Amino acid sequence: MKLYQPFLLCTLVLLLSSLSGGCTPRALDMEQVSPKERIVLKFSHVVAETTPKGMAAKRFALLVHQRTQGRIEVQVYPDSRLYKEGEELKALQEGSIQMIAPATANLTAMFPQWQVFDLPFLFTDYAQVHRAMDSEAARKLFSTLQTRNMLGLTMWDNGFKQMVAKKSLVNVVDFQGLRFRIMPSRVLEAQFNQLGAQTTVLPFGEVYAALEAQTIDGAENTFSNIYSKKFYQVQPYLTISNHGYLGYIVLANAPFWHNLPPDLREILEQTLQEVTVWEREIASRQNYQDFESILQAATTKIHILTPEEKNAWEKALMPVYQKFQATVGEDLIAAFR
Ligand code: LMR
């Protein structure tokens, strides 16, 4: 009987497998789209798949696959697998990839007005950010992007930035003499200079190694990026400052987009709109969850700025506004505030 039972089980499993096509899940290709007919859209980004942007890109790919019955295949390349931050934009313009969603700071060398999003303490919550993103002023900003083969489609959230560093950052004076990694934005450079620190521009994919090797003393980023790229494991201090905001511009290669069959382009645009609403809903939740995971890991000492400490940071950083008033535009700053 002891020998018989496994034998019976095996026979049953084999029988069921042959009826259902095997135990392992199989992808069903019901669409019958020939490779020639299929349009491939490469979506490249630099963050982990578990971050708000990573999840939104995957969701977009899945929904597009379903809604176009496989006529468009969105291939998502996360974690700088195809292009590093700083290389993506050129690759998009040349048409090697068709979509990207870089942080706004990455566009500021070409479009200095976009530095508005980097201004310190510009927003205090997501609702303010969304009002700015969807404002008339933002629409005008978007129109500046319709050049050099680029098409601005929408804006996605990441979240508010915090500081990780080799030493505790509580008072303004604590920044003195330290070197921070920044994205390529003059406003971000000015922000740290104003606090007495130096900066190094580095692509996102190289930040962990630089923090570990101590070629930089700290960096600013959101909880989702700090957690997914393990910055909290190589930096003993984290300050919750919410001093700046990190958001994304979703961009397409314009010739690719305009040459799409109109019915497919409409599906892409509608899906992107839906995914934008979804992405903005999950971003703050994901950042909060990642904050909790960092807290639980207990590898970094966390300090939450008190209102007084925050006021002192804010006051120290006000000259950055004066410095960039002309470049960014007084009206734009006023509209966003
Ligand atoms: C960074 O470079 O810190 C961010 O732009 C990464 C990202 O895309 O969120």
JSON list of N, CA, C and O and ligand atoms in Angstrom, two decimals, residues 46-47 53 85 103 106 158 181 183 204 221 225 246 248, ligand 1:
[
{"chain": "A", "resi": 46, "resn": "VAL", "atom": "N", "xyz": [16.10, 53.62, -15.33]},
{"chain": "A", "resi": 46, "resn": "VAL", "atom": "CA", "xyz": [17.31, 53.33, -14.55]},
{"chain": "A", "resi": 46, "resn": "VAL", "atom": "C", "xyz": [17.04, 52.78, -13.15]},
{"chain": "A", "resi": 46, "resn": "VAL", "atom": "O", "xyz": [17.98, 52.43, -12.44]},
{"chain": "A", "resi": 47, "resn": "VAL", "atom": "N", "xyz": [15.76, 52.74, -12.76]},
{"chain": "A", "resi": 47, "resn": "VAL", "atom": "CA", "xyz": [15.48, 52.32, -11.38]},
{"chain": "A", "resi": 47, "resn": "VAL", "atom": "C", "xyz": [15.02, 50.86, -11.31]},
{"chain": "A", "resi": 47, "resn": "VAL", "atom": "O", "xyz": [14.82, 50.21, -12.34]},
{"chain": "A", "resi": 53, "resn": "LYS", "atom": "N", "xyz": [8.13, 54.11, -10.58]},
{"chain": "A", "resi": 53, "resn": "LYS", "atom": "CA", "xyz": [8.34, 54.17, -12.04]},
{"chain": "A", "resi": 53, "resn": "LYS", "atom": "C", "xyz": [8.47, 52.77, -12.63]},
{"chain": "A", "resi": 53, "resn": "LYS", "atom": "O", "xyz": [7.89, 52.47, -13.68]},
{"chain": "A", "resi": 85, "resn": "GLU", "atom": "N", "xyz": [21.64, 56.59, -16.85]},
{"chain": "A", "resi": 85, "resn": "GLU", "atom": "CA", "xyz": [21.09, 57.94, -16.76]},
{"chain": "A", "resi": 85, "resn": "GLU", "atom": "C", "xyz": [22.09, 58.86, -17.47]},
{"chain": "A", "resi": 85, "resn": "GLU", "atom": "O", "xyz": [23.29, 58.72, -17.30]},
{"chain": "A", "resi": 103, "resn": "ALA", "atom": "N", "xyz": [14.09, 61.51, -14.53]},
{"chain": "A", "resi": 103, "resn": "ALA", "atom": "CA", "xyz": [13.80, 62.54, -13.54]},
{"chain": "A", "resi": 103, "resn": "ALA", "atom": "C", "xyz": [13.95, 63.89, -14.23]},
{"chain": "A", "resi": 103, "resn": "ALA", "atom": "O", "xyz": [14.83, 64.06, -15.09]},
{"chain": "A", "resi": 106, "resn": "ASN", "atom": "N", "xyz": [17.23, 65.60, -15.22]},
{"chain": "A", "resi": 106, "resn": "ASN", "atom": "CA", "xyz": [18.04, 65.14, -16.35]},
{"chain": "A", "resi": 106, "resn": "ASN", "atom": "C", "xyz": [17.81, 65.93, -17.64]},
{"chain": "A", "resi": 106, "resn": "ASN", "atom": "O", "xyz": [18.54, 65.77, -18.61]},
{"chain": "A", "resi": 158, "resn": "ASN", "atom": "N", "xyz": [7.81, 60.26, -8.26]},
{"chain": "A", "resi": 158, "resn": "ASN", "atom": "CA", "xyz": [8.50, 59.35, -7.35]},
{"chain": "A", "resi": 158, "resn": "ASN", "atom": "C", "xyz": [8.11, 59.85, -5.98]},
{"chain": "A", "resi": 158, "resn": "ASN", "atom": "O", "xyz": [7.12, 59.40, -5.44]},
{"chain": "A", "resi": 181, "resn": "ARG", "atom": "N", "xyz": [26.49, 63.46, -4.07]},
{"chain": "A", "resi": 181, "resn": "ARG", "atom": "CA", "xyz": [26.14, 63.11, -5.45]},
{"chain": "A", "resi": 181, "resn": "ARG", "atom": "C", "xyz": [24.85, 63.86, -5.83]},
{"chain": "A", "resi": 181, "resn": "ARG", "atom": "O", "xyz": [23.92, 63.90, -5.04]},
{"chain": "A", "resi": 183, "resn": "MET", "atom": "N", "xyz": [22.06, 64.79, -9.34]},
{"chain": "A", "resi": 183, "resn": "MET", "atom": "CA", "xyz": [21.69, 64.65, -10.75]},
{"chain": "A", "resi": 183, "resn": "MET", "atom": "C", "xyz": [22.15, 65.94, -11.44]},
{"chain": "A", "resi": 183, "resn": "MET", "atom": "O", "xyz": [22.41, 66.94, -10.77]},
{"chain": "A", "resi": 204, "resn": "PHE", "atom": "N", "xyz": [22.67, 57.55, -11.84]},
{"chain": "A", "resi": 204, "resn": "PHE", "atom": "CA", "xyz": [22.05, 56.84, -10.73]},
{"chain": "A", "resi": 204, "resn": "PHE", "atom": "C", "xyz": [22.70, 55.47, -10.46]},
{"chain": "A", "resi": 204, "resn": "PHE", "atom": "O", "xyz": [22.94, 55.10, -9.31]},
{"chain": "A", "resi": 221, "resn": "ASN", "atom": "N", "xyz": [17.88, 61.34, -2.11]},
{"chain": "A", "resi": 221, "resn": "ASN", "atom": "CA", "xyz": [16.99, 60.54, -2.96]},
{"chain": "A", "resi": 221, "resn": "ASN", "atom": "C", "xyz": [15.72, 60.19, -2.21]},
{"chain": "A", "resi": 221, "resn": "ASN", "atom": "O", "xyz": [15.59, 60.50, -1.02]},
{"chain": "A", "resi": 225, "resn": "ASN", "atom": "N", "xyz": [14.05, 54.80, -3.94]},
{"chain": "A", "resi": 225, "resn": "ASN", "atom": "CA", "xyz": [15.37, 54.61, -4.56]},
{"chain": "A", "resi": 225, "resn": "ASN", "atom": "C", "xyz": [16.42, 54.24, -3.52]},
{"chain": "A", "resi": 225, "resn": "ASN", "atom": "O", "xyz": [17.31, 53.42, -3.78]},
{"chain": "A", "resi": 246, "resn": "LEU", "atom": "N", "xyz": [11.25, 64.61, -6.37]},
{"chain": "A", "resi": 246, "resn": "LEU", "atom": "CA", "xyz": [11.78, 63.92, -7.54]},
{"chain": "A", "resi": 246, "resn": "LEU", "atom": "C", "xyz": [10.61, 63.35, -8.35]},
{"chain": "A", "resi": 246, "resn": "LEU", "atom": "O", "xyz": [9.89, 62.49, -7.87]},
{"chain": "A", "resi": 248, "resn": "TYR", "atom": "N", "xyz": [9.07, 62.55, -12.65]},
{"chain": "A", "resi": 248, "resn": "TYR", "atom": "CA", "xyz": [9.52, 62.09, -13.97]},
{"chain": "A", "resi": 248, "resn": "TYR", "atom": "C", "xyz": [8.73, 62.70, -15.12]},
{"chain": "A", "resi": 248, "resn": "TYR", "atom": "O", "xyz": [7.52, 62.93, -14.99]},
{"chain": "B", "resi": 1, "resn": "LMR", "atom": "C1", "xyz": [18.39, 59.70, -9.63]},
{"chain": "B", "resi": 1, "resn": "LMR", "atom": "O1", "xyz": [19.26, 59.81, -10.49]},
{"chain": "B", "resi": 1, "resn": "LMR", "atom": "O2", "xyz": [18.62, 59.77, -8.44]},
{"chain": "B", "resi": 1, "resn": "LMR", "atom": "C2", "xyz": [16.99, 59.47, -10.11]},
{"chain": "B", "resi": 1, "resn": "LMR", "atom": "O3", "xyz": [16.80, 60.21, -11.26]},
{"chain": "B", "resi": 1, "resn": "LMR", "atom": "C3", "xyz": [16.74, 58.04, -10.44]},
{"chain": "B", "resi": 1, "resn": "LMR", "atom": "C4", "xyz": [15.32, 57.87, -10.89]},
{"chain": "B", "resi": 1, "resn": "LMR", "atom": "O4", "xyz": [15.09, 57.74, -12.09]},
{"chain": "B", "resi": 1, "resn": "LMR", "atom": "O5", "xyz": [14.46, 57.86, -10.01]}
]
